[in-house]
Tab-separated table of C-alpha atoms in Angstrom:
chain	number	residue	atom	x	y	z
I	1	MET	CA	-19.745	-8.522	0.418
I	2	ASP	CA	-16.761	-8.155	-2.344
I	3	LYS	CA	-13.789	-6.222	-1.504
I	4	ARG	CA	-13.278	-3.435	-3.967
I	5	ILE	CA	-9.428	-2.851	-5.035
I	6	LEU	CA	-8.223	-0.104	-6.488
I	7	VAL	CA	-4.527	-0.741	-8.790
I	8	PRO	CA	-2.706	2.156	-10.285
I	9	THR	CA	-1.344	1.282	-13.622
I	10	ASP	CA	1.222	3.161	-16.324
I	11	PHE	CA	1.212	-0.721	-18.000
I	12	SER	CA	4.859	-1.162	-16.773
I	13	LYS	CA	7.011	-4.042	-15.485
I	14	ASN	CA	6.787	-2.727	-11.958
I	15	ALA	CA	3.200	-2.270	-12.318
I	16	LEU	CA	1.899	-5.580	-13.814
I	17	ASN	CA	4.057	-7.080	-10.961
I	18	ALA	CA	1.600	-5.103	-8.507
I	19	VAL	CA	-1.439	-6.294	-10.404
I	20	ARG	CA	0.392	-9.631	-9.810
I	21	TYR	CA	0.941	-9.460	-6.180
I	22	ALA	CA	-2.484	-7.821	-5.493
I	23	LEU	CA	-4.775	-11.262	-7.329
I	24	ASP	CA	-1.877	-13.252	-5.250
I	25	LEU	CA	-2.557	-12.019	-1.442
I	26	TYR	CA	-6.114	-12.137	-2.081
I	27	LYS	CA	-7.214	-14.911	-4.466
I	28	LYS	CA	-9.457	-16.791	-1.572
I	29	LEU	CA	-11.828	-13.761	-0.816
I	30	HIS	CA	-14.840	-12.542	-4.060
I	31	CYS	CA	-12.508	-9.018	-4.959
I	32	GLU	CA	-13.908	-6.445	-7.682
I	33	PHE	CA	-10.279	-5.174	-8.984
I	34	TYR	CA	-10.136	-1.329	-10.502
I	35	PHE	CA	-7.478	-1.191	-12.669
I	36	LEU	CA	-6.392	2.842	-13.689
I	37	ASN	CA	-4.710	4.657	-15.997
I	38	VAL	CA	-4.178	8.093	-15.624
I	39	PHE	CA	-3.192	9.154	-19.697
I	40	ARG	CA	-1.167	11.921	-20.610
I	41	LEU	CA	-0.839	13.798	-23.897
I	42	ASP	CA	1.777	14.987	-25.079
I	43	SER	CA	0.767	18.572	-25.920
I	44	TYR	CA	-0.425	19.089	-22.946
I	45	THR	CA	1.035	21.396	-19.946
I	46	THR	CA	0.197	22.711	-16.688
I	47	SER	CA	0.933	25.797	-18.163
I	48	SER	CA	-1.172	25.325	-21.237
I	49	LEU	CA	-4.529	27.365	-21.453
I	50	LEU	CA	-6.078	25.027	-23.582
I	51	VAL	CA	-7.767	21.516	-21.547
I	52	PRO	CA	-7.756	18.963	-24.503
I	53	GLU	CA	-11.352	18.106	-24.730
I	54	PRO	CA	-13.286	14.407	-24.631
I	55	GLY	CA	-13.940	13.916	-28.474
I	56	SER	CA	-10.783	15.367	-29.636
I	57	ALA	CA	-8.506	13.558	-31.955
I	58	GLU	CA	-5.520	14.072	-29.387
I	59	TYR	CA	-7.770	12.950	-26.461
I	60	GLU	CA	-9.578	10.251	-28.121
I	61	LYS	CA	-6.071	8.553	-29.356
I	62	ALA	CA	-4.504	8.447	-26.378
I	63	LYS	CA	-7.607	6.987	-24.356
I	64	ALA	CA	-7.945	4.462	-27.387
I	65	LYS	CA	-3.893	3.401	-26.752
I	66	SER	CA	-4.998	3.403	-22.603
I	67	GLU	CA	-8.027	0.876	-23.493
I	68	GLU	CA	-5.743	-1.598	-25.294
I	69	GLU	CA	-2.907	-1.742	-23.169
I	70	PHE	CA	-5.865	-2.572	-20.718
I	71	ALA	CA	-6.953	-5.220	-22.921
I	72	LYS	CA	-3.636	-6.906	-23.372
I	73	LEU	CA	-3.409	-6.548	-19.134
I	74	LEU	CA	-7.014	-8.268	-18.901
I	75	GLU	CA	-5.866	-10.874	-22.087
I	76	MET	CA	-2.781	-11.514	-19.761
I	77	ILE	CA	-4.827	-11.729	-16.244
I	78	ALA	CA	-7.348	-14.639	-18.315
I	79	LEU	CA	-4.370	-16.915	-19.219
I	80	HIS	CA	-2.117	-16.346	-16.460
I	81	GLN	CA	-4.304	-15.549	-12.795
I	82	ASP	CA	-7.980	-16.048	-13.811
I	83	ASN	CA	-10.155	-16.729	-11.081
I	84	HIS	CA	-13.834	-16.612	-10.349
I	85	LYS	CA	-13.750	-15.362	-7.455
I	86	HIS	CA	-13.227	-11.781	-9.273
I	87	SER	CA	-13.779	-9.268	-11.066
I	88	TYR	CA	-12.000	-6.988	-13.271
I	89	TYR	CA	-12.923	-3.383	-14.092
I	90	THR	CA	-10.983	-0.621	-15.924
I	91	ILE	CA	-10.922	3.398	-15.665
I	92	SER	CA	-8.744	5.336	-18.190
I	93	SER	CA	-8.536	9.027	-16.817
I	94	PHE	CA	-7.230	11.823	-18.018
I	95	ASN	CA	-6.396	13.896	-15.041
I	96	PHE	CA	-3.699	14.295	-12.222
I	97	LEU	CA	-2.811	10.993	-10.417
I	98	SER	CA	-3.770	12.208	-7.123
I	99	GLU	CA	-7.277	13.981	-8.329
I	100	ALA	CA	-8.150	10.148	-9.960
I	101	LEU	CA	-7.386	8.296	-7.199
I	102	LYS	CA	-9.663	10.762	-5.027
I	103	GLN	CA	-12.510	10.307	-6.860
I	104	THR	CA	-12.048	6.772	-8.051
I	105	ILE	CA	-12.007	5.574	-4.322
I	106	ALA	CA	-14.906	7.669	-3.107
I	107	HIS	CA	-17.210	6.903	-6.618
I	108	LYS	CA	-16.198	3.341	-6.456
I	109	ASP	CA	-16.143	2.655	-2.353
I	110	ILE	CA	-12.655	1.451	-3.003
I	111	ASP	CA	-11.318	-0.716	0.251
I	112	LEU	CA	-7.650	-0.796	-0.473
I	113	VAL	CA	-5.344	0.572	-2.999
I	114	ILE	CA	-2.481	-1.530	-4.797
I	115	MET	CA	0.526	0.108	-5.987
I	116	GLY	CA	4.064	-0.091	-7.477
I	117	THR	CA	6.612	1.563	-5.741
I	118	GLN	CA	9.764	2.431	-8.436
I	119	GLY	CA	9.937	5.596	-9.350
I	120	ALA	CA	9.917	6.924	-13.275
I	121	SER	CA	13.366	7.540	-13.451
I	122	GLY	CA	14.531	4.133	-11.604
I	123	THR	CA	17.390	5.577	-10.399
I	124	LYS	CA	19.078	3.588	-7.902
I	125	GLY	CA	18.240	3.842	-4.310
I	126	VAL	CA	15.175	5.281	-5.107
I	127	ILE	CA	12.549	2.637	-5.280
I	128	PHE	CA	9.473	4.710	-3.480
I	129	GLY	CA	8.489	6.866	-6.644
I	130	SER	CA	6.881	10.410	-5.790
I	131	ASN	CA	4.179	9.110	-7.016
I	132	THR	CA	3.514	6.227	-4.243
I	133	VAL	CA	4.583	8.022	-1.421
I	134	ASN	CA	2.210	11.201	-2.234
I	135	THR	CA	-0.109	8.619	-2.151
I	136	MET	CA	0.374	6.852	0.858
I	137	GLU	CA	1.263	10.760	2.322
I	138	LYS	CA	-2.668	11.814	0.653
I	139	VAL	CA	-4.922	9.157	0.606
I	140	ARG	CA	-6.933	9.332	3.913
I	141	ALA	CA	-10.226	7.328	2.355
I	142	CYS	CA	-8.402	3.871	3.324
I	143	PRO	CA	-5.360	1.545	3.559
I	144	VAL	CA	-2.195	1.927	0.378
I	145	LEU	CA	-0.321	-0.896	-0.100
I	146	ALA	CA	3.200	-0.562	-1.401
I	147	ILE	CA	5.004	-3.036	-3.903
I	148	PRO	CA	8.547	-2.811	-4.438
I	149	GLU	CA	9.603	-3.718	-7.802
I	150	ASN	CA	11.852	-6.913	-7.117
I	151	VAL	CA	9.143	-8.639	-4.891
I	152	ARG	CA	7.739	-11.522	-5.738
I	153	TYR	CA	4.505	-12.944	-4.272
I	154	THR	CA	4.312	-14.922	-1.636
I	155	SER	CA	2.096	-15.895	1.080
I	156	PRO	CA	2.759	-13.119	3.988
I	157	LYS	CA	3.988	-15.344	6.626
I	158	GLU	CA	6.067	-12.437	8.763
I	159	ILE	CA	4.627	-9.157	8.857
I	160	VAL	CA	7.012	-6.347	11.044
I	161	PHE	CA	4.146	-3.422	12.839
I	162	PRO	CA	6.049	-0.171	14.191
I	163	THR	CA	4.470	1.388	16.784
I	164	ASP	CA	5.633	3.850	19.823
I	165	TYR	CA	2.667	2.661	21.648
I	166	LYS	CA	1.690	6.561	21.872
I	167	SER	CA	-1.398	6.864	20.481
I	168	THR	CA	-5.022	4.548	21.323
I	169	TYR	CA	-5.544	1.805	19.175
I	170	LYS	CA	-9.038	1.697	17.217
I	171	ARG	CA	-9.728	-1.718	15.976
I	172	LYS	CA	-10.831	-0.444	13.319
I	173	GLU	CA	-7.523	1.151	12.204
I	174	LEU	CA	-6.420	-2.960	11.916
I	175	ASN	CA	-8.880	-4.450	10.250
I	176	TYR	CA	-6.768	-4.825	7.132
I	177	LEU	CA	-3.724	-6.023	8.948
I	178	LEU	CA	-5.976	-8.577	11.060
I	179	GLU	CA	-7.520	-9.413	7.599
I	180	ILE	CA	-4.240	-10.301	5.684
I	181	ALA	CA	-2.702	-12.086	9.039
I	182	GLN	CA	-5.675	-14.618	9.127
I	183	LEU	CA	-6.168	-15.085	5.487
I	184	HIS	CA	-2.289	-16.016	5.200
I	185	GLN	CA	-1.571	-17.631	9.111
I	186	ALA	CA	0.629	-14.630	9.695
I	187	HIS	CA	2.697	-13.657	12.759
I	188	ILE	CA	2.242	-10.233	13.804
I	189	ARG	CA	6.247	-8.779	15.287
I	190	VAL	CA	5.062	-5.294	16.816
I	191	ILE	CA	8.368	-3.291	16.815
I	192	TYR	CA	9.138	-0.914	19.446
I	193	VAL	CA	12.258	1.424	18.939
I	194	SER	CA	13.053	3.784	20.736
I	195	LYS	CA	16.510	5.257	22.430
I	196	LYS	CA	14.821	4.803	25.931
I	197	MET	CA	13.593	1.399	26.484
I	198	ASP	CA	11.263	2.059	29.500
I	199	LEU	CA	7.366	2.699	28.684
I	200	THR	CA	4.755	5.387	30.449
I	201	GLU	CA	1.786	4.505	31.929
I	202	GLU	CA	0.223	6.091	29.285
I	203	GLN	CA	2.225	3.290	26.096
I	204	GLU	CA	1.744	-0.055	29.125
I	205	ASN	CA	-1.742	0.957	28.432
I	206	ASN	CA	-1.793	1.790	24.991
I	207	LYS	CA	0.542	-1.406	24.296
I	208	ARG	CA	-2.384	-3.563	26.600
I	209	LEU	CA	-5.132	-2.658	23.987
I	210	LEU	CA	-3.010	-3.395	21.349
I	211	LYS	CA	-2.311	-6.856	22.758
I	212	GLU	CA	-6.177	-7.367	22.778
I	213	ILE	CA	-6.706	-6.553	20.034
I	214	LEU	CA	-4.067	-8.730	18.330
I	215	GLU	CA	-5.501	-11.721	20.602
I	216	THR	CA	-7.054	-13.484	17.227
I	217	VAL	CA	-3.477	-13.563	15.243
I	218	ASP	CA	-0.541	-14.994	15.881
I	219	HIS	CA	1.456	-11.951	17.723
I	220	SER	CA	4.877	-10.933	19.818
I	221	PHE	CA	6.364	-7.792	20.983
I	222	HIS	CA	9.875	-6.424	19.985
I	223	THR	CA	11.649	-3.922	21.787
I	224	ILE	CA	14.920	-2.323	19.822
I	225	CYS	CA	16.771	0.680	21.494
I	226	GLU	CA	18.254	2.249	18.184
I	227	LYS	CA	18.442	5.929	17.465
I	228	ASP	CA	17.952	5.442	13.683
I	229	ILE	CA	14.061	4.095	13.991
I	230	SER	CA	14.147	3.465	10.062
I	231	TYR	CA	17.512	1.385	10.581
I	232	GLY	CA	15.826	-0.506	13.270
I	233	ILE	CA	12.449	-1.174	11.322
I	234	THR	CA	14.196	-2.560	8.353
I	235	SER	CA	17.176	-4.455	10.183
I	236	PHE	CA	14.377	-5.694	12.196
I	237	ALA	CA	12.187	-7.340	9.118
I	238	GLU	CA	15.337	-8.479	7.457
I	239	SER	CA	16.826	-10.043	10.693
I	240	LYS	CA	13.495	-11.948	10.751
I	241	LYS	CA	12.707	-12.396	6.782
I	242	SER	CA	9.809	-10.653	6.959
I	243	ASP	CA	7.223	-10.162	4.255
I	244	MET	CA	5.412	-7.253	4.594
I	245	ILE	CA	5.985	-3.857	7.048
I	246	ALA	CA	2.862	-2.514	8.289
I	247	PHE	CA	2.100	0.951	10.183
I	248	ILE	CA	-0.765	3.198	11.411
I	249	ASN	CA	-0.239	6.602	8.895
I	250	ARG	CA	-1.459	9.006	11.621
I	251	LYS	CA	-1.350	12.785	9.597
I	252	HIS	CA	1.813	14.987	10.563
I	253	TYR	CA	2.669	12.219	13.274
I	254	PHE	CA	3.800	8.941	12.789
I	255	PHE	CA	3.888	9.281	9.170
I	256	GLY	CA	6.103	12.409	9.166
I	257	SER	CA	8.604	11.303	11.840
I	258	ILE	CA	9.159	7.890	10.773
I	259	PHE	CA	8.337	7.243	6.969
I	260	SER	CA	9.394	11.113	5.919
I	261	ARG	CA	10.084	11.024	2.016
I	262	PRO	CA	14.063	10.464	2.460
I	263	LEU	CA	13.273	7.440	5.078
I	264	VAL	CA	10.377	6.072	2.910
I	265	LYS	CA	12.872	5.582	-0.127
I	266	GLU	CA	15.174	4.016	2.121
I	267	ILE	CA	13.102	1.664	3.810
I	268	GLY	CA	11.950	0.061	0.226
I	269	TYR	CA	15.718	0.629	-0.788
I	270	ASN	CA	16.965	-1.407	2.004
I	271	ALA	CA	13.993	-3.431	2.950
I	272	THR	CA	12.411	-4.346	-0.343
I	273	VAL	CA	9.152	-5.589	1.194
I	274	PRO	CA	5.497	-4.519	0.739
I	275	ILE	CA	4.487	-1.262	2.687
I	276	LEU	CA	0.930	-0.937	4.250
I	277	ALA	CA	-0.073	2.198	5.009
I	278	LEU	CA	-3.205	2.321	7.223
I	279	HIS	CA	-5.520	4.808	7.919
């Protein structure tokens, strides 16, 4: 069965970089790529009582502009990255990004979302824009892979997987991590960052279970004593020249404590590697 990948785009340089990364990462697999553009209307605001309707001149003009940009994108793909294993579909939507993502994921049975991370302002130090942070926090139906602006695709060979060993792992949660590792013969480095080096009995049991799940790929376990968890993760990833950081995004738990909004930006700025949020 084809893998279905959703790539939101605003046709910016950063979004185009995410498209290229997505096509290269899965170049060996049969995939359906759905490119989503959420278009806006200049005169429309959330406080306005009038919602532009399909068929109105302003709506159709904005939609036509979106479709023109899609035609250019597909032309670029055909020239530089066309792959007979890939098929491409475009969706122009007048909607909020979060709602458009939710609807497309449900209606198209999407397996994975891949998106760029640059904030619209391009402010120095704010690599993870609010749209990306919100998507990683809110999208629960499938994994989200965020690609920093300056990351050029290389086949991932080192993937860092931070954990606190406090939760029981399920194989299906790690399917995409295992798939990427197997696809690219990558080494998964499991990292435990904590002020206390010793593990409880429960943590030891969870670690053993994780080891069993990872037995089909190259992997290793590492422990770092560090108060600042995000710094520990990014420093370790840099020291190993890692190509990706993956984590299980459990609601109000791991993401909330480690990848809170300022830390997401910090990790994006310091590590400059793709971040894979698993669910």
